[in-house]
Coordinates of C-alpha atoms and ligand atoms in Angstrom, one line a residue:
M79 CA -32.6 200.4 84.2
T80 CA -35.8 199.5 86.0
E81 CA -35.8 198.0 89.4
T82 CA -36.8 194.7 88.0
D83 CA -33.9 194.8 85.6
V84 CA -31.5 195.6 88.5
R85 CA -32.7 192.7 90.5
A86 CA -32.4 190.4 87.5
A87 CA -28.9 191.5 86.9
L88 CA -27.9 190.9 90.5
R89 CA -29.5 187.5 90.5
A90 CA -27.6 186.6 87.3
Q91 CA -24.2 187.8 88.6
R92 CA -21.4 185.2 89.1
I93 CA -18.3 185.4 91.2
E94 CA -15.6 182.8 91.2
V95 CA -13.8 181.9 94.5
P96 CA -10.2 180.7 95.0
S97 CA -9.4 177.3 96.5
W98 CA -6.4 178.8 98.3
A99 CA -8.6 181.2 100.3
Y100 CA -9.8 178.2 102.4
G101 CA -6.2 177.0 103.2
N102 CA -3.9 178.5 105.8
S103 CA -2.0 181.6 104.8
G104 CA 0.0 184.3 106.3
T105 CA 2.8 186.8 105.7
R106 CA 6.5 186.1 105.4
F107 CA 6.5 186.3 109.2
K108 CA 4.0 183.7 110.2
V109 CA 1.3 181.4 108.8
F110 CA -1.4 181.0 111.4
A111 CA -3.3 177.7 111.5
Q112 CA -7.0 177.8 112.0
P113 CA -9.3 174.9 113.2
G114 CA -11.2 173.1 110.5
V115 CA -9.0 174.1 107.6
P116 CA -9.2 171.7 104.6
R117 CA -6.6 169.0 104.2
N118 CA -7.1 168.4 100.5
P119 CA -8.7 169.9 97.4
E120 CA -12.0 168.1 98.1
E121 CA -12.4 169.8 101.4
K122 CA -11.5 173.2 99.9
I123 CA -14.3 172.6 97.3
A124 CA -16.7 171.6 100.1
D125 CA -16.0 174.9 101.8
A126 CA -16.3 176.9 98.6
A127 CA -19.7 175.2 98.1
Q128 CA -20.8 176.8 101.4
V129 CA -20.1 180.2 100.1
H130 CA -22.3 179.5 97.1
A131 CA -25.0 177.9 99.3
Y132 CA -25.5 181.1 101.2
T133 CA -24.9 183.7 98.5
G134 CA -26.3 181.9 95.4
V135 CA -23.8 183.7 93.1
A136 CA -20.5 181.9 93.6
P137 CA -20.8 178.5 91.9
V138 CA -17.3 178.3 90.5
V139 CA -14.0 177.5 92.3
S140 CA -10.5 178.3 90.9
L141 CA -7.7 175.7 91.4
H142 CA -4.0 176.4 91.8
I143 CA -1.6 173.8 90.6
P144 CA 0.3 172.1 92.2
W145 CA -1.5 173.1 95.5
D146 CA -4.6 171.4 94.2
R147 CA -3.1 168.5 92.3
V148 CA -5.0 165.2 92.5
D149 CA -4.6 161.9 90.7
D150 CA -8.0 162.1 88.9
F151 CA -9.2 165.6 88.0
G152 CA -12.3 164.2 86.3
K153 CA -13.3 162.8 89.6
L154 CA -12.6 166.1 91.4
A155 CA -14.9 167.8 88.8
S156 CA -17.6 165.3 89.6
Y157 CA -17.1 165.8 93.3
A158 CA -17.5 169.6 92.8
A159 CA -20.7 169.0 90.8
E160 CA -22.2 166.9 93.5
R161 CA -21.7 169.8 95.8
G162 CA -23.4 172.3 93.5
V163 CA -20.3 174.0 92.2
R164 CA -17.8 173.5 89.3
I165 CA -14.1 173.9 88.7
G166 CA -13.2 177.2 87.0
T167 CA -9.9 178.8 86.3
I168 CA -6.7 176.8 86.5
N169 CA -3.9 178.8 88.0
A170 CA -0.3 177.8 87.2
N171 CA 2.3 178.0 89.9
V172 CA 5.8 178.6 88.6
F173 CA 6.9 180.5 91.7
Q174 CA 7.5 178.0 94.5
D175 CA 10.4 175.9 93.4
D176 CA 14.1 176.3 94.1
D177 CA 14.7 176.2 90.3
Y178 CA 12.7 179.4 89.9
R179 CA 15.1 181.6 92.0
L180 CA 16.1 183.5 88.9
G181 CA 12.8 183.2 87.1
S182 CA 10.6 180.6 85.5
V183 CA 9.8 181.1 81.8
T184 CA 12.3 184.0 81.6
N185 CA 15.1 182.2 83.5
P186 CA 18.5 182.4 81.7
D187 CA 18.8 178.6 82.0
P188 CA 17.0 176.8 79.1
R189 CA 16.4 173.7 81.3
I190 CA 14.5 175.7 83.8
R191 CA 12.5 177.5 81.1
R192 CA 11.5 174.1 79.7
K193 CA 10.5 172.9 83.1
A194 CA 8.3 176.0 83.6
L195 CA 6.7 175.6 80.2
G196 CA 6.1 171.9 81.0
H197 CA 4.1 173.0 84.0
L198 CA 2.0 175.5 82.0
L199 CA 1.2 172.8 79.5
E200 CA 0.3 170.4 82.3
C201 CA -2.2 173.0 83.5
V202 CA -3.9 172.9 80.1
D203 CA -4.1 169.1 80.4
I204 CA -5.9 169.7 83.7
M205 CA -8.2 172.2 82.0
D206 CA -9.1 169.5 79.6
A207 CA -9.9 167.0 82.4
T208 CA -11.9 169.5 84.4
G209 CA -13.7 171.3 81.6
S210 CA -12.1 174.6 82.6
R211 CA -12.2 177.5 80.2
D212 CA -9.4 179.7 81.6
L213 CA -5.7 179.3 82.3
K214 CA -4.5 182.1 84.5
L215 CA -0.8 182.9 84.3
W216 CA 1.0 185.0 86.9
F217 CA 4.8 185.1 86.8
S218 CA 6.9 186.1 89.8
D219 CA 9.7 186.5 87.3
G220 CA 12.0 189.5 87.6
T221 CA 15.3 190.7 88.9
N222 CA 16.5 192.4 92.0
Y223 CA 19.5 194.3 90.7
P224 CA 20.3 196.4 87.7
G225 CA 22.4 194.4 85.3
Q226 CA 21.4 191.1 86.8
D227 CA 19.9 189.9 83.5
D228 CA 19.1 191.3 80.1
I229 CA 15.7 193.0 80.2
R230 CA 14.9 192.5 76.5
A231 CA 16.1 188.9 76.3
R232 CA 13.7 188.1 79.2
Q233 CA 10.8 189.6 77.2
D234 CA 11.8 187.3 74.3
R235 CA 11.8 184.3 76.5
L236 CA 8.5 185.3 78.0
A237 CA 7.0 185.7 74.5
E238 CA 8.2 182.3 73.5
A239 CA 6.6 180.5 76.5
L240 CA 3.4 182.4 76.1
H241 CA 3.2 181.5 72.4
A242 CA 3.9 177.8 73.0
T243 CA 1.2 177.7 75.7
Y244 CA -1.3 179.6 73.6
Q245 CA -0.8 177.2 70.8
R246 CA -1.7 174.3 73.1
L247 CA -5.1 175.8 74.1
G248 CA -8.3 174.3 72.8
A249 CA -10.6 176.4 70.7
D250 CA -12.8 177.2 73.7
Q251 CA -10.0 177.9 76.1
R252 CA -8.4 181.2 77.0
M253 CA -5.2 182.4 78.5
L254 CA -5.5 185.1 81.2
L255 CA -2.3 187.0 81.7
E256 CA -1.9 188.7 85.0
Y257 CA 0.5 191.6 85.8
K258 CA 1.9 192.8 89.1
L259 CA 4.0 195.8 89.8
F260 CA 6.5 194.2 92.2
E261 CA 7.1 191.3 94.6
P262 CA 8.8 189.0 94.9
A263 CA 11.2 190.8 92.4
F264 CA 12.1 194.3 93.6
Y265 CA 14.0 196.0 90.8
L266 CA 12.3 194.6 87.6
T267 CA 9.2 192.5 87.1
D268 CA 8.8 190.9 83.6
V269 CA 5.1 191.5 83.5
P270 CA 4.7 194.6 85.7
D271 CA 1.7 196.4 84.2
W272 CA -1.4 196.1 82.1
G273 CA 0.4 197.6 79.1
T274 CA 3.0 194.8 79.0
A275 CA 0.3 192.2 79.5
Y276 CA -1.9 193.7 76.8
A277 CA 1.0 193.9 74.3
H278 CA 1.8 190.2 74.7
C279 CA -1.9 189.3 74.5
L280 CA -2.3 191.3 71.3
K281 CA 0.5 189.3 69.6
L282 CA -0.9 186.0 70.8
G283 CA -4.5 186.3 69.6
E284 CA -8.0 187.0 70.7
R285 CA -8.2 184.3 73.4
A286 CA -5.3 185.9 75.3
Q287 CA -6.8 188.4 77.7
V288 CA -5.6 190.5 80.6
V289 CA -6.3 189.9 84.3
I290 CA -6.6 192.8 86.6
D291 CA -5.7 191.9 90.1
T292 CA -6.8 195.0 92.1
G293 CA -3.9 194.7 94.5
H294 CA -1.2 194.8 91.9
H295 CA -0.8 198.5 91.3
A296 CA 1.1 201.5 92.6
P297 CA -0.9 203.5 95.2
G298 CA -3.3 205.9 93.6
T299 CA -3.5 204.1 90.2
N300 CA -6.8 204.7 88.5
I301 CA -7.8 201.1 88.1
E302 CA -11.2 202.0 86.5
F303 CA -9.4 203.6 83.6
I304 CA -7.6 200.3 83.0
V305 CA -10.9 198.5 83.2
A306 CA -12.5 201.0 80.7
F307 CA -9.6 200.8 78.3
L308 CA -9.3 197.0 78.2
L309 CA -13.1 196.6 77.9
R310 CA -13.1 198.9 74.9
E311 CA -10.4 196.8 73.3
G312 CA -12.2 193.5 74.2
R313 CA -9.2 192.4 76.2
L314 CA -10.4 192.3 79.8
G315 CA -10.5 188.6 80.6
A316 CA -10.9 188.6 84.4
F317 CA -10.5 190.3 87.7
D318 CA -8.6 189.0 90.7
F319 CA -10.5 191.0 93.3
N320 CA -9.0 191.9 96.7
S321 CA -8.1 195.0 98.7
R322 CA -4.9 196.7 99.4
F323 CA -3.8 199.3 101.9
Y324 CA -0.1 199.1 101.1
A325 CA 1.1 196.5 98.6
D326 CA -0.4 193.2 97.5
D327 CA -2.3 192.8 100.8
D328 CA -4.9 190.2 99.5
L329 CA -7.5 191.5 102.0
M330 CA -11.2 191.2 101.4
V331 CA -12.4 193.0 98.3
G332 CA -14.3 196.2 99.2
A333 CA -12.7 196.4 102.6
A334 CA -10.0 199.0 101.9
D335 CA -11.7 201.1 99.3
P336 CA -15.4 200.4 98.6
F337 CA -15.6 203.5 96.5
Q338 CA -12.9 202.2 94.1
L339 CA -14.8 198.9 93.8
F340 CA -17.9 200.9 92.9
R341 CA -16.0 202.9 90.3
I342 CA -14.7 199.7 88.7
M343 CA -18.2 198.1 88.7
H344 CA -19.6 201.3 87.1
E345 CA -17.3 200.8 84.1
I346 CA -18.4 197.2 84.0
V347 CA -22.0 198.1 83.9
R348 CA -21.3 201.0 81.5
A349 CA -19.8 198.4 79.0
D350 CA -22.6 195.8 79.7
A351 CA -19.9 193.4 80.9
L352 CA -21.6 192.1 84.0
R353 CA -23.4 189.4 82.0
V354 CA -21.8 185.9 82.3
D355 CA -21.4 185.7 78.5
S356 CA -19.5 189.0 78.4
G357 CA -16.2 187.0 78.9
V358 CA -15.2 188.9 82.0
N359 CA -14.6 186.5 84.8
F360 CA -15.1 188.0 88.3
M361 CA -12.8 186.1 90.6
L362 CA -11.6 186.6 94.1
D363 CA -7.9 186.3 94.9
Q364 CA -7.6 186.6 98.6
C365 CA -6.0 185.1 101.7
H366 CA -7.6 185.2 105.1
N367 CA -4.7 185.2 107.5
I368 CA -6.4 186.2 110.7
E369 CA -10.1 186.1 110.1
P370 CA -12.2 182.9 109.6
K371 CA -12.0 182.0 105.9
I372 CA -15.5 180.9 104.8
P373 CA -17.3 183.9 106.4
A374 CA -14.6 186.2 104.9
Q375 CA -15.4 184.8 101.5
I376 CA -19.1 185.3 102.0
R377 CA -18.4 188.9 103.1
S378 CA -16.3 189.5 100.0
V379 CA -18.9 188.2 97.7
M380 CA -21.5 190.5 99.4
N381 CA -19.1 193.4 99.0
V382 CA -18.9 192.8 95.3
Q383 CA -22.7 192.5 95.1
E384 CA -23.1 195.8 97.0
A385 CA -20.7 197.7 94.7
T386 CA -22.5 196.1 91.7
A387 CA -26.0 197.1 92.9
K388 CA -24.8 200.7 93.4
A389 CA -23.3 200.7 89.9
L390 CA -26.6 199.3 88.5
L391 CA -28.5 202.1 90.2
V392 CA -26.6 204.9 88.5
D393 CA -29.1 207.1 86.6
T394 CA -27.4 206.8 83.2
D395 CA -29.7 209.2 81.4
A396 CA -29.1 211.9 84.0
L397 CA -25.3 211.2 84.0
A398 CA -25.1 211.4 80.2
A399 CA -27.1 214.6 80.1
A400 CA -24.9 216.2 82.8
Q401 CA -21.7 215.1 81.0
A402 CA -23.0 216.4 77.6
A403 CA -23.9 219.7 79.2
G404 CA -20.4 220.0 80.8
D405 CA -22.2 220.0 84.2
V406 CA -19.2 218.9 86.3
L407 CA -21.0 218.9 89.7
G408 CA -24.2 217.5 88.3
A409 CA -22.4 214.5 86.8
N410 CA -20.4 213.9 89.9
G411 CA -23.6 214.2 91.9
V412 CA -25.4 211.5 89.9
L413 CA -22.6 209.1 90.5
M414 CA -22.4 209.9 94.2
D415 CA -26.1 209.5 94.6
A416 CA -25.8 205.9 93.4
Y417 CA -22.8 205.3 95.6
N418 CA -24.4 206.6 98.7
T419 CA -27.6 204.5 98.3
D420 CA -28.0 201.8 100.9
V421 CA -28.4 198.7 98.7
R422 CA -28.6 196.2 101.5
P423 CA -32.4 196.0 101.6
L424 CA -32.4 195.5 97.8
L425 CA -29.9 192.7 98.0
A426 CA -31.8 191.1 100.9
Q427 CA -34.9 191.1 98.6
V428 CA -32.9 189.6 95.7
R429 CA -31.8 186.8 98.0
E430 CA -35.2 186.1 99.3
E431 CA -36.6 186.0 95.8
A432 CA -33.9 183.4 95.1
G433 CA -35.0 181.3 98.1
L434 CA -31.9 182.3 100.2
D435 CA -31.6 183.7 103.6
P436 CA -31.5 187.6 103.3
D437 CA -28.5 187.6 105.7
P438 CA -25.8 185.1 104.4
M439 CA -23.3 185.9 107.2
A440 CA -25.9 185.1 109.9
A441 CA -27.3 182.1 108.1
Y442 CA -23.8 180.6 107.7
A443 CA -23.0 181.3 111.4
R444 CA -26.2 179.5 112.5
S445 CA -25.6 176.5 110.2
G446 CA -23.0 174.9 112.6
Y447 CA -20.7 174.1 109.6
A448 CA -17.7 175.9 111.2
E449 CA -18.0 173.8 114.4
R450 CA -18.6 170.6 112.4
I451 CA -15.4 171.0 110.3
A452 CA -13.4 172.0 113.3
A453 CA -14.5 168.8 115.0
E454 CA -14.2 166.5 112.0
R455 CA -11.0 167.7 110.3
V456 CA -8.6 166.4 112.9
G457 CA -5.3 164.9 111.8
G458 CA -3.7 165.1 108.4
Q459 CA -1.8 168.1 107.0
Q460 CA -3.8 171.3 106.7
A461 CA -3.6 173.0 103.3
G462 CA -1.6 176.2 103.2
W463 CA 1.1 178.1 101.5
G464 CA 3.4 175.5 99.8
A465 CA 1.2 172.6 100.9
Ligands
LIG596 C1 0.2 186.8 92.8 O1 0.4 187.8 93.8 C2 -1.2 186.4 92.7 O2 -2.0 187.5 92.7 C3 -1.5 185.5 91.6 O3 -2.8 185.6 91.1 C4 -1.4 184.1 92.2 O4 -2.0 183.1 91.4 C5 -2.1 184.4 93.5 O5 -1.6 185.7 93.9 C6 -1.8 183.4 94.6 O6 -0.5 183.3 94.9
LIG597 MN1 -3.9 187.5 91.6

């Protein structure tokens, strides 16, 4: 790839940000409030628009329902457009209701299963109103104790709900099925891994695709293998990017293991899946419990850009030649040369060419936006977990 091609690919890259990253969040021990936090979906979108204004590559915001429920979603979509962004993936929340103690779509009680399905279908209505393409499904469903429920019956119930929801999708809409190893269930999770998600997607049809949340694996899992496999099968729908040190930490992507992020982006580039029309949606799924939220999102976007730039710089001809020759150290050396390149000057140049400040973090800090929202957003209920 020529340097001009690399710069063009970086300019064309798109990253979707989550509305919930701008709200208050925490652990099960404490949710810390921060000054200036949005009180409603409009203010979350306004904050997300700041991330796009300084990075130029994050024009899409995911919503989470019911956290972001409004009376008029068409109006919310127009509000987003006025701020230079648009509404992206609709995330269903079937995990924060007392009814879901024993599961949502896999619950042994048919009334609760119907309620959960009703919510998934409502999310498709919202997609219609906002013009969203993707419905992202994550189920907290599972059990804590052996024998608590029938493992196979729960798979049947899951398949039934997925099928009903898939049938409701429009021709241009997709279902993104996310998996997670554990939490909140500790013994069994009904969609614990990519294989389970993939098997359900295969049965549903082509518009059912797997989401890889980078925080949802056992330590040491080779995530880039999953990426390569699903890309080869045409079933990688999206990423939920974040970092983990221990479990589902939801820290800034690229913070814990920038090398892993590079390896993932290498597989993306290898499959020519960086293009917006590749069908892979690059989303962030993060919570900023102790750090300021908007700069943390800007930093996360920059971390993805840096990993992408390094992946684009891999000398693919040299790599292929070394691999074909069985030159183990040579092949590894080619990859490491790209990883060890300082791409910050290149990205600064890409930003300047796009009319942006070369240093998004500094430009945002200078803008006074953080001070303004802290002064203006007084009173009302700050958005946050459960809000
Ligand atoms: C679950 O841990 C998850 O990764 C899902 O993507 C949710 O939508 C998101 O976090 C927010 O709770
Ligand atoms: Mn996620």
